[in-house]
PDB file of C-alpha atoms in Angstrom:
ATOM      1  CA  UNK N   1      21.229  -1.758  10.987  1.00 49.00           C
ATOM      2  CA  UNK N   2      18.880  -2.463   8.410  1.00 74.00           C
ATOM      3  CA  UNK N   3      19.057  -3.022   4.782  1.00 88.00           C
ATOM      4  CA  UNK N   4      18.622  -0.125   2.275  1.00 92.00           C
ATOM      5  CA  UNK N   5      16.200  -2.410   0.793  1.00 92.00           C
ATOM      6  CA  UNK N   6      14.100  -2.952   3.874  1.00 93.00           C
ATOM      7  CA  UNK N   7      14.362   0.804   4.869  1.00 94.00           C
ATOM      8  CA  UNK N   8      12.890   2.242   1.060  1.00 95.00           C
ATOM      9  CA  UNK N   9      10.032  -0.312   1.267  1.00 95.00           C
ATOM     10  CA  UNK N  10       9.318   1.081   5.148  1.00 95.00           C
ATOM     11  CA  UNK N  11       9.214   4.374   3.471  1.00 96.00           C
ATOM     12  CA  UNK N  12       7.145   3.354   0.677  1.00 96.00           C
ATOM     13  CA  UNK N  13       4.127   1.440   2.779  1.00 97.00           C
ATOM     14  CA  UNK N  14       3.996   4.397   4.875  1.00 97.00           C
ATOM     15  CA  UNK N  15       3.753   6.734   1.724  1.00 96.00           C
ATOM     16  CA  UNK N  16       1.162   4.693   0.629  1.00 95.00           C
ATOM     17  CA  UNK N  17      -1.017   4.854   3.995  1.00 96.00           C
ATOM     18  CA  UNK N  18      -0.302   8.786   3.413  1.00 95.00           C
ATOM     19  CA  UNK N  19      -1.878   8.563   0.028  1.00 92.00           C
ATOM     20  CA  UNK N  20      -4.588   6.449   1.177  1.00 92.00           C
ATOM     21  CA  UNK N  21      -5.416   9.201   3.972  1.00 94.00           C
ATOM     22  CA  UNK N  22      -5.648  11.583   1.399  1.00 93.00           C
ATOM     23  CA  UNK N  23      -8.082  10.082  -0.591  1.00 90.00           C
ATOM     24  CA  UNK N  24     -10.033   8.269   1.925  1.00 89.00           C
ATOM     25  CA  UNK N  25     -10.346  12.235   2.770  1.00 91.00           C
ATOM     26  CA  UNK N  26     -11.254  13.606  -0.445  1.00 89.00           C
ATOM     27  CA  UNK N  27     -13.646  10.541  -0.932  1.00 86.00           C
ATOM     28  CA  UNK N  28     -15.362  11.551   2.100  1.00 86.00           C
ATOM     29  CA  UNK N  29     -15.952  14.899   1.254  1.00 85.00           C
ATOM     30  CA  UNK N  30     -17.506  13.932  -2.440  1.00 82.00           C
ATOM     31  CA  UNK N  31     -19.973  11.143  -1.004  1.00 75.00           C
ATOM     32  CA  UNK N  32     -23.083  13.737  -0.458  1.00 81.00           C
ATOM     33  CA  UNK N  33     -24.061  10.929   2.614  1.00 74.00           C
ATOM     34  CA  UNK N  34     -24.204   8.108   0.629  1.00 83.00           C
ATOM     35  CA  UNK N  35     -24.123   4.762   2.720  1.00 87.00           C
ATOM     36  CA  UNK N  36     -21.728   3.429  -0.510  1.00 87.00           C
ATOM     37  CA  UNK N  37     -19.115   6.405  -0.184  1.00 85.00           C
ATOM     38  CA  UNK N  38     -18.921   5.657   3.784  1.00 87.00           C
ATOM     39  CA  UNK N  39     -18.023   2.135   3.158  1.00 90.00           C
ATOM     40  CA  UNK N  40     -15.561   2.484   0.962  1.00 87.00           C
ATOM     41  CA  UNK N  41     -14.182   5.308   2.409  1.00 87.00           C
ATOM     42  CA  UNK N  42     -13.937   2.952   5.688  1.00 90.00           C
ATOM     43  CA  UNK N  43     -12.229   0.589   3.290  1.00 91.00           C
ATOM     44  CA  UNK N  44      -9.545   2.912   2.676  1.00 90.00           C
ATOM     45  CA  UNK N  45      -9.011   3.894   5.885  1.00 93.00           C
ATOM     46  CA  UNK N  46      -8.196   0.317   7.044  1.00 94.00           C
ATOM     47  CA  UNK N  47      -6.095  -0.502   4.421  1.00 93.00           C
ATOM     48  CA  UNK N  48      -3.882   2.993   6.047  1.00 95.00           C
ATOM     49  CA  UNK N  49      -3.540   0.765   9.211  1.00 95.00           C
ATOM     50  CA  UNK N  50      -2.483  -2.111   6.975  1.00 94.00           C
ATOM     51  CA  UNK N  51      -0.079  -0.131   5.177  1.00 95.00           C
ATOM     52  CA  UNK N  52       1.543   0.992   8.283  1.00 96.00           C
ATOM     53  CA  UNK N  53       1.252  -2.315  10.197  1.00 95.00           C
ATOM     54  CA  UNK N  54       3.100  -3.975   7.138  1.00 93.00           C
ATOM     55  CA  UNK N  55       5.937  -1.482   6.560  1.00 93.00           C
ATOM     56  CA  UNK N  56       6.550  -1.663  10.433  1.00 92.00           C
ATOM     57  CA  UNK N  57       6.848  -5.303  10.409  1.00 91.00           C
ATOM     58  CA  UNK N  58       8.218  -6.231   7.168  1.00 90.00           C
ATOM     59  CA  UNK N  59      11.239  -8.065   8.237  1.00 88.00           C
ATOM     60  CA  UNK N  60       9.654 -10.744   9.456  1.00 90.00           C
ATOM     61  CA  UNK N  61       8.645 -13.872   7.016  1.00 89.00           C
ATOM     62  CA  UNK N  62       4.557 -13.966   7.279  1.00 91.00           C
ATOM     63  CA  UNK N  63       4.479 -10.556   6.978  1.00 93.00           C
ATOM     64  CA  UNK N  64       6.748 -10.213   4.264  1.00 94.00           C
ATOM     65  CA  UNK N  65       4.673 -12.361   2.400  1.00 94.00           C
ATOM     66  CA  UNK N  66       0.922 -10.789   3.376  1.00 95.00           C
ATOM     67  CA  UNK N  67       2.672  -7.346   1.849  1.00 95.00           C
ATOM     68  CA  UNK N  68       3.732  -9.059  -1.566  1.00 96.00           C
ATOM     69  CA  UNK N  69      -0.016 -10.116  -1.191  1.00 96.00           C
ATOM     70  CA  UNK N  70      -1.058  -7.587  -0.554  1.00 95.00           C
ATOM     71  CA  UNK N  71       0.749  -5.366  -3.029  1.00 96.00           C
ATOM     72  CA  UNK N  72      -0.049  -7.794  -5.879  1.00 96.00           C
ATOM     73  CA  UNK N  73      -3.543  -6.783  -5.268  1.00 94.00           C
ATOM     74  CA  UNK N  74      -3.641  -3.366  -4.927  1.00 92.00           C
ATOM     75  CA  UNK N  75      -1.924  -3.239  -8.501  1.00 95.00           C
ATOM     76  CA  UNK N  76      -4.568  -5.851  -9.732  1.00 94.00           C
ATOM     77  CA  UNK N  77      -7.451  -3.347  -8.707  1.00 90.00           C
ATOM     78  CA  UNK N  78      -5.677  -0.309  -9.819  1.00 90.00           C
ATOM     79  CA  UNK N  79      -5.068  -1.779 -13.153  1.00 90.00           C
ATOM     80  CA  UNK N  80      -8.953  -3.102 -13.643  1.00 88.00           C
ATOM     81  CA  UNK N  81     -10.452   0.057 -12.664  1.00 78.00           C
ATOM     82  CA  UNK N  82     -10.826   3.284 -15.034  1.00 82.00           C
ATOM     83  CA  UNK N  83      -7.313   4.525 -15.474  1.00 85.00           C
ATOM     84  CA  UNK N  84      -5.770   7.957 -15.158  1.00 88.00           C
ATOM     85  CA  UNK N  85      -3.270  10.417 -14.154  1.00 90.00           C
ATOM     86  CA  UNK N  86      -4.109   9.403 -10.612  1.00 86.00           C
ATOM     87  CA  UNK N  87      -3.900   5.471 -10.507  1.00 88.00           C
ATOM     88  CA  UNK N  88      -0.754   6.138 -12.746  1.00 92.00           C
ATOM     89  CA  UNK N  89       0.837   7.346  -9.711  1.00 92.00           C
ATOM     90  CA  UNK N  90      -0.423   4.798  -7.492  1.00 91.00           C
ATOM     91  CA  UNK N  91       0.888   1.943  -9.996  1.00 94.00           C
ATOM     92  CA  UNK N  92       4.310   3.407  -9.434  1.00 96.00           C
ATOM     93  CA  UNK N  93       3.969   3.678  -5.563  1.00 95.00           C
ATOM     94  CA  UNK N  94       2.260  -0.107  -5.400  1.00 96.00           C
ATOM     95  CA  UNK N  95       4.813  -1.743  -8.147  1.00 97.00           C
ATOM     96  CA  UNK N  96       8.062  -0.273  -6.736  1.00 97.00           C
ATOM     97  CA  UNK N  97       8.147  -1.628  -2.881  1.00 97.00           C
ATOM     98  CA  UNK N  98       6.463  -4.981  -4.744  1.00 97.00           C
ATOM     99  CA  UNK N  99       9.518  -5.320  -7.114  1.00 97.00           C
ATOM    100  CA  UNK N 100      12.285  -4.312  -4.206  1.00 96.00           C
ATOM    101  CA  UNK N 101      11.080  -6.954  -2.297  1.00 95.00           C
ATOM    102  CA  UNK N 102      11.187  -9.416  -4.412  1.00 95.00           C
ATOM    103  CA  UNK N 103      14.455  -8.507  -5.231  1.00 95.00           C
ATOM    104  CA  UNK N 104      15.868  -8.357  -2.660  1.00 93.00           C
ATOM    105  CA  UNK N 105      13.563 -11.257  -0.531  1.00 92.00           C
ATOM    106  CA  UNK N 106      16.601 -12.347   1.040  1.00 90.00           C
ATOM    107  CA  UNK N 107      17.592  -9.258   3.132  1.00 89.00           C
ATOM    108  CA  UNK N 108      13.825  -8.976   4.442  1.00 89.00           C
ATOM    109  CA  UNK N 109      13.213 -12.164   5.773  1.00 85.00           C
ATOM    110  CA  UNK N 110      16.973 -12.776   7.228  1.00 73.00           C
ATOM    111  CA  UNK N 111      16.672  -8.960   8.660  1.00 52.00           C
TER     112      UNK N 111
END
């Protein structure tokens, strides 16, 4: 059985790739064909596949560190860019996984 730790952070990564479908989406349907709106859209959709590659495979020790990584950045980027309501909300999703974790480092790399 895995830790309560390990299971909220699954949960979180894959409410994050949810998120990220969502407004890869809505991007999409704002970008009036611009090549710009495409690629970042694209962005977001690959960072979905990261989201969900990481939370699946979070017990073990490289990947447990690419997703602190990778967390650390996305909070980096949200908290450089123009902030709202919205990136608010994403601070929250991106910080809590990030400071279980760490935490708790010990239960996801022996898991």
């Amino acid at each position: 059985m895995k830790s309560r730790a390990v299971q909220i952070t699954r949960y979180f990564f894959y409410l994050l790739a949810a998120l990220w479908l969502v407004v890869g989406i809505n991007y999409l349907g704002q970008s009036d064909g611009q090549m710009i709106y495409n690629v970042i859209a694209g962005l977001m959709f690959a960072s979905i596949f990261v989201f969900i590659a990481l939370g699946a495979n979070i017990t073990r020790k490289p990947v447990y560190w690419v997703g602190v990584i990778f967390l650390a950045i996305c909070i980096v980027l949200v908290i450089f860019d123009q902030f709202g309501l919205a990136d608010l909300v994403a601070l929250i999703l991106f910080i809590v996984p990030l400071v279980i974790m760490l935490a708790k480092r010990k239960e996801f790399i022996a898991a």
